[in-house]
PDB file of C-alpha atoms in Angstrom:
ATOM      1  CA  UNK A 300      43.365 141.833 102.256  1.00 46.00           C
ATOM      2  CA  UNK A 301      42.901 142.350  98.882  1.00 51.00           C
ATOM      3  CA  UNK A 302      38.872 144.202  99.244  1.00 54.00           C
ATOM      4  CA  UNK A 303      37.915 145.310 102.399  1.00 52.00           C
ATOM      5  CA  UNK A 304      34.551 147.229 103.208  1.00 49.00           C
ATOM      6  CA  UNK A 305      34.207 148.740 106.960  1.00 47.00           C
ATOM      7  CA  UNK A 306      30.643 150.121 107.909  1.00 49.00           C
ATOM      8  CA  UNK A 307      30.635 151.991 111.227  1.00 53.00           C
ATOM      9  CA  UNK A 308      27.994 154.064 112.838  1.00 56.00           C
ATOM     10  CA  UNK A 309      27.122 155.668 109.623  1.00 57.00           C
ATOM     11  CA  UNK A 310      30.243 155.603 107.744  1.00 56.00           C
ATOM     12  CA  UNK A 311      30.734 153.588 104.703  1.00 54.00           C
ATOM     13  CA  UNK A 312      34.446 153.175 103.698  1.00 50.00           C
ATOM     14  CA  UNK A 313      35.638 151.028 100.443  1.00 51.00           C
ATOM     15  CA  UNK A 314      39.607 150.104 101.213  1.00 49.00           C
ATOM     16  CA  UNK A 315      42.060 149.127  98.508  1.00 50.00           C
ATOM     17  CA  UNK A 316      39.551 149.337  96.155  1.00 49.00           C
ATOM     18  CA  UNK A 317      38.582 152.938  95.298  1.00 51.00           C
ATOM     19  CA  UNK A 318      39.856 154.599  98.269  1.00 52.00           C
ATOM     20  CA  UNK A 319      36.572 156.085  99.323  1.00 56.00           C
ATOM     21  CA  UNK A 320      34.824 157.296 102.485  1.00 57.00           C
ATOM     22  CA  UNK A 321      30.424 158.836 102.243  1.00 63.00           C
ATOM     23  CA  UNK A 322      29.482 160.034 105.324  1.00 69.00           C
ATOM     24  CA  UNK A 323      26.905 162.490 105.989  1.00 75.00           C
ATOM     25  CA  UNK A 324      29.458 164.094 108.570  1.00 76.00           C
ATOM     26  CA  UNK A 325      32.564 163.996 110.608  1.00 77.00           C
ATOM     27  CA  UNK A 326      32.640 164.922 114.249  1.00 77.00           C
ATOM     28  CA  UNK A 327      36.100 165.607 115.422  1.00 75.00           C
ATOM     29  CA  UNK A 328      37.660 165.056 119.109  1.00 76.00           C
ATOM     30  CA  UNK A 329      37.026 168.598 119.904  1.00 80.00           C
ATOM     31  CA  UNK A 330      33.668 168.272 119.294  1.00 79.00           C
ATOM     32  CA  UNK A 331      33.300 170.381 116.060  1.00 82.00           C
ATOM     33  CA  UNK A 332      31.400 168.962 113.298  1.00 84.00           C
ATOM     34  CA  UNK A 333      32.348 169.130 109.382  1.00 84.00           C
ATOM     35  CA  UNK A 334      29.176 168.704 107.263  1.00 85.00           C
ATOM     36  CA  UNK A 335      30.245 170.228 104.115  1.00 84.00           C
ATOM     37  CA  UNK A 336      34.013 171.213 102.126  1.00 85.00           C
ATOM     38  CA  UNK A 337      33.475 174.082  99.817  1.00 86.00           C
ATOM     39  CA  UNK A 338      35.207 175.016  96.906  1.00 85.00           C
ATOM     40  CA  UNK A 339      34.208 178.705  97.452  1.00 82.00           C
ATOM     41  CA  UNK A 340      37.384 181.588  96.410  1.00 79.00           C
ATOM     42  CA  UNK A 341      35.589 184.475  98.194  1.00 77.00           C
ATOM     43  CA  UNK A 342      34.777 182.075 101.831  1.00 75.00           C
ATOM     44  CA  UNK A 343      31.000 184.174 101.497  1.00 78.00           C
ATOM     45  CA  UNK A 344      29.451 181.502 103.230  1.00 80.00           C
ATOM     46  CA  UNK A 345      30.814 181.971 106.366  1.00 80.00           C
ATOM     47  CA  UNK A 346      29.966 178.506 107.849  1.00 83.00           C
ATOM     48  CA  UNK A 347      31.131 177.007 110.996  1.00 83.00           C
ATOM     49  CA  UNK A 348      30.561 173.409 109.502  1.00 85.00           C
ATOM     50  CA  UNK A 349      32.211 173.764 106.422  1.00 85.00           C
ATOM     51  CA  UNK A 350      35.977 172.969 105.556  1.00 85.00           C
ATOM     52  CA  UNK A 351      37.294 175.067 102.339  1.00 85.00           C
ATOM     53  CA  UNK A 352      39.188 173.428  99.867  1.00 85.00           C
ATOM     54  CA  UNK A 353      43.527 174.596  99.285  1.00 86.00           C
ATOM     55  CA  UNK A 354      42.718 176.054  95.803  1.00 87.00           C
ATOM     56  CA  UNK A 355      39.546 178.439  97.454  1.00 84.00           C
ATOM     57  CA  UNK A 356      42.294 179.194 100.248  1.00 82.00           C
ATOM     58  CA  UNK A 357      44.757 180.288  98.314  1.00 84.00           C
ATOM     59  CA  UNK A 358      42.522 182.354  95.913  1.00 80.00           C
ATOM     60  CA  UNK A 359      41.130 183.870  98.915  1.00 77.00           C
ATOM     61  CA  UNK A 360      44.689 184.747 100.319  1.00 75.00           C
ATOM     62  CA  UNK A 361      46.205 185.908  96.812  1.00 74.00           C
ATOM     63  CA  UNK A 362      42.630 188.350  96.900  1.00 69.00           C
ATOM     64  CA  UNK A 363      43.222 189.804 100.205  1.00 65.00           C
ATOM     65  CA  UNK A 364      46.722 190.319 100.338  1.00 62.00           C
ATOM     66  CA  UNK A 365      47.797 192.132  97.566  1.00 69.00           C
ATOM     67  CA  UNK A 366      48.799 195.659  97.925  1.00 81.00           C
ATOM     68  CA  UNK A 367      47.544 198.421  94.968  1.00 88.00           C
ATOM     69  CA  UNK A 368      50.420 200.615  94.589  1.00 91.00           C
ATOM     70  CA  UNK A 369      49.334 204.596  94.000  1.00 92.00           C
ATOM     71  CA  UNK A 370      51.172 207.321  93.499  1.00 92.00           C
ATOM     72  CA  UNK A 371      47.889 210.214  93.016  1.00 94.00           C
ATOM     73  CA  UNK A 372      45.172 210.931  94.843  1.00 95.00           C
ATOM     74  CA  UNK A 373      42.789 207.773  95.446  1.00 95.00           C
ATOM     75  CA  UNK A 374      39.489 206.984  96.961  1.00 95.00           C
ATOM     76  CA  UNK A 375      39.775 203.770  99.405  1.00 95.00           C
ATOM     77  CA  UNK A 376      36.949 201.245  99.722  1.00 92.00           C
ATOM     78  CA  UNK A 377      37.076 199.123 102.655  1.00 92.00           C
ATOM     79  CA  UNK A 378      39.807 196.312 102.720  1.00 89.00           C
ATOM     80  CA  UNK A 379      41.949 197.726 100.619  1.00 89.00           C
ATOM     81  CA  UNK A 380      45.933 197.649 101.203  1.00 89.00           C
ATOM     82  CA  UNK A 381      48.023 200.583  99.511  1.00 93.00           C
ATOM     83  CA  UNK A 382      51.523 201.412  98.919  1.00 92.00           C
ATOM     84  CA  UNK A 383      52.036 205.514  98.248  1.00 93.00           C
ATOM     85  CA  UNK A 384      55.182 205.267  96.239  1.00 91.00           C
ATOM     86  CA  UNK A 385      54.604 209.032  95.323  1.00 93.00           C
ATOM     87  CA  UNK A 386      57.265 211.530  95.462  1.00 94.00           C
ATOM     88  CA  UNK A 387      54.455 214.149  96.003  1.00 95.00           C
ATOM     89  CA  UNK A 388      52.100 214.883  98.038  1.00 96.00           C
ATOM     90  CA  UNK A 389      48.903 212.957  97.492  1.00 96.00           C
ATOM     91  CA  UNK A 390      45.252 212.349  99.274  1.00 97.00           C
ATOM     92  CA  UNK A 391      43.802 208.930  99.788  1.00 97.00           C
ATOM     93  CA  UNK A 392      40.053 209.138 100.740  1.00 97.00           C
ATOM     94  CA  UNK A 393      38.451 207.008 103.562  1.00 97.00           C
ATOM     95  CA  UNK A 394      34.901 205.288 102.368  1.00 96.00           C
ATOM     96  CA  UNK A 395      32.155 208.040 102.519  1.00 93.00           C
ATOM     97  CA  UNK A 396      29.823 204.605 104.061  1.00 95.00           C
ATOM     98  CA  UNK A 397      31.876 202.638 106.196  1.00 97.00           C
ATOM     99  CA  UNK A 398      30.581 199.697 108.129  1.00 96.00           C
ATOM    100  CA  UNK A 399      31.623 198.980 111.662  1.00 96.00           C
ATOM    101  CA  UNK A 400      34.439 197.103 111.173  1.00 96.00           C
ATOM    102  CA  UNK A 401      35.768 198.023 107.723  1.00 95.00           C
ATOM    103  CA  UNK A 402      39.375 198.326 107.277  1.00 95.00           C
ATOM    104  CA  UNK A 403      41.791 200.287 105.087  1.00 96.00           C
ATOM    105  CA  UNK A 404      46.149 199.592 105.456  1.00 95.00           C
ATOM    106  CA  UNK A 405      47.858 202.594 103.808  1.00 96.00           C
ATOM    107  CA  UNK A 406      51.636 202.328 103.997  1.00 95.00           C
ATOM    108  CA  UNK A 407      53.897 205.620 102.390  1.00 95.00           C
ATOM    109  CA  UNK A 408      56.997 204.548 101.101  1.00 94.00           C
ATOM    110  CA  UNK A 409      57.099 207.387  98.872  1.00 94.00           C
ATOM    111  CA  UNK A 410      58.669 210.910 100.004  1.00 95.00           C
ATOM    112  CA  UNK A 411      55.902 212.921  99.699  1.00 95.00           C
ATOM    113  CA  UNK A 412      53.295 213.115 102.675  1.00 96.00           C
ATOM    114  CA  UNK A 413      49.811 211.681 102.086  1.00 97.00           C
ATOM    115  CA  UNK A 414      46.858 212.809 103.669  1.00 97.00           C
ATOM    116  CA  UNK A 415      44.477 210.733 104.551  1.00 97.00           C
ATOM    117  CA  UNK A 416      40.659 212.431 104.342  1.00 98.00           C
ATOM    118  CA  UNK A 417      38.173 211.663 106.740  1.00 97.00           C
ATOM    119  CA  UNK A 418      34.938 212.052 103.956  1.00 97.00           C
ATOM    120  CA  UNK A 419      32.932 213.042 106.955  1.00 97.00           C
ATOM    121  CA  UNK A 420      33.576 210.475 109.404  1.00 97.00           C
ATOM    122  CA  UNK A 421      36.014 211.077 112.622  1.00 97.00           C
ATOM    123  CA  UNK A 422      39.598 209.221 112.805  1.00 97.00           C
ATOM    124  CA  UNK A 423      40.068 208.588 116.812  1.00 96.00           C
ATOM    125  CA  UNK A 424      37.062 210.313 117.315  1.00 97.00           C
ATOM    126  CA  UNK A 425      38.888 213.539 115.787  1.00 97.00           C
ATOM    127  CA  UNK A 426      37.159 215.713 112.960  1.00 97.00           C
ATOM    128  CA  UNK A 427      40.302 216.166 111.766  1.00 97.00           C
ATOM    129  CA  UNK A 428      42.300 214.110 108.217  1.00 98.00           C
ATOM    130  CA  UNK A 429      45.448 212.002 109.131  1.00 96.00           C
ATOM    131  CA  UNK A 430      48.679 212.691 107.837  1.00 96.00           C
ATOM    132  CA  UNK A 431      51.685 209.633 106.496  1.00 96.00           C
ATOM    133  CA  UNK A 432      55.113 210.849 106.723  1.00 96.00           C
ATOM    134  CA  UNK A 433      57.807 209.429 104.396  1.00 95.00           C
ATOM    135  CA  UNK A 434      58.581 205.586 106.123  1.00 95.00           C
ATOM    136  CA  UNK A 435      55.277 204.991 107.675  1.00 96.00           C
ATOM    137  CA  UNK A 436      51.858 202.881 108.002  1.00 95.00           C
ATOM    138  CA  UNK A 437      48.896 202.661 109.673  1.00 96.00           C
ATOM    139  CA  UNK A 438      45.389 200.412 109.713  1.00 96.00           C
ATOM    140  CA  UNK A 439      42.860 202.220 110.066  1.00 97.00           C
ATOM    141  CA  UNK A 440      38.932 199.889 111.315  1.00 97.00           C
ATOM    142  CA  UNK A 441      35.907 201.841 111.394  1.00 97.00           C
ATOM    143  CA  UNK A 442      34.124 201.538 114.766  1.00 97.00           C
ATOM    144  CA  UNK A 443      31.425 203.990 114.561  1.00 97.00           C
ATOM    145  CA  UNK A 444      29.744 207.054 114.185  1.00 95.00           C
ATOM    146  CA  UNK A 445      31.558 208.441 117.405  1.00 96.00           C
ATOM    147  CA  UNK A 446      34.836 207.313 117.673  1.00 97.00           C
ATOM    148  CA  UNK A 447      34.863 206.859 113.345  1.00 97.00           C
ATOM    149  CA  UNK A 448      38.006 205.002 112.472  1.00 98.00           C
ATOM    150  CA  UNK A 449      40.362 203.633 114.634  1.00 96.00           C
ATOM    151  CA  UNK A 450      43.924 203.053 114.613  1.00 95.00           C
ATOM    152  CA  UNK A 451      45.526 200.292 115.121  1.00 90.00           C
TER     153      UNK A 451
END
């Protein structure tokens, strides 16, 4: 077959010769549905019928996953991932707004302590800051205005 041309409940596919398939969807065996295949680096979309291209992927991964380094007191937003490296002691502060579900990773591989500041909002429903010794980590989600942020 030199040219071949298939047509099949919707789906127009051109074989051999351009290597082409126009559908207006794709239903899969498990029943989900792909309508759609973004090219999208920050996935803001949040579809359930949408497939992301590799290069949004990995610009979405290389985003997220990169630890800031600090070695002075900080103020955190929510997602962020940070490294004390400090020899001192330093203060990181938790976001004065958080939403439920926000998240902050602080890991001290420094020697001095770092204190993490509550900006008004409890950790494990304590109104008390959190301390990082020398060799240790935590994630911290906020849940809400009770319990404040969690530890995971």
């Amino acid at each position: 077959i030199n040219d071949a041309t298939f047509e099949l409940a919707n789906v127009h596919m051109d074989v051999l010769k351009a290597n082409t398939m126009t559908s207006n969807s794709l239903t899969l065996t498990t029943g989900a549905t792909v309508t759609t295949i973004l090219d999208e680096d920050t996935m803001s979309s949040d579809s359930a019928t949408a497939l992301a291209t590799q290069q949004s992927i990995k610009a979405y991964v290389d985003g997220a996953t990169a630890f800031s380094v600090v070695n002075s007191n900080t103020a955190l937003t929510a997602g962020n991932l940070v490294a004390s490296n400090s020899a001192v002691a330093i203060t990181l502060t938790l976001p004065a707004t958080p939403s439920a579900g926000d998240s902050v990773t602080v890991s001290n591989q420094g020697t001095g302590v770092v204190t993490i500041a509550r900006n008004g909002e409890n950790i494990t429903s304590l109104a008390e800051d959190g301390t990082l010794n020398a060799g240790t980590s935590t994630q911290l989600v906020y849940i809400d205005s009770t319990i404040g942020w969690g530890e995971l």
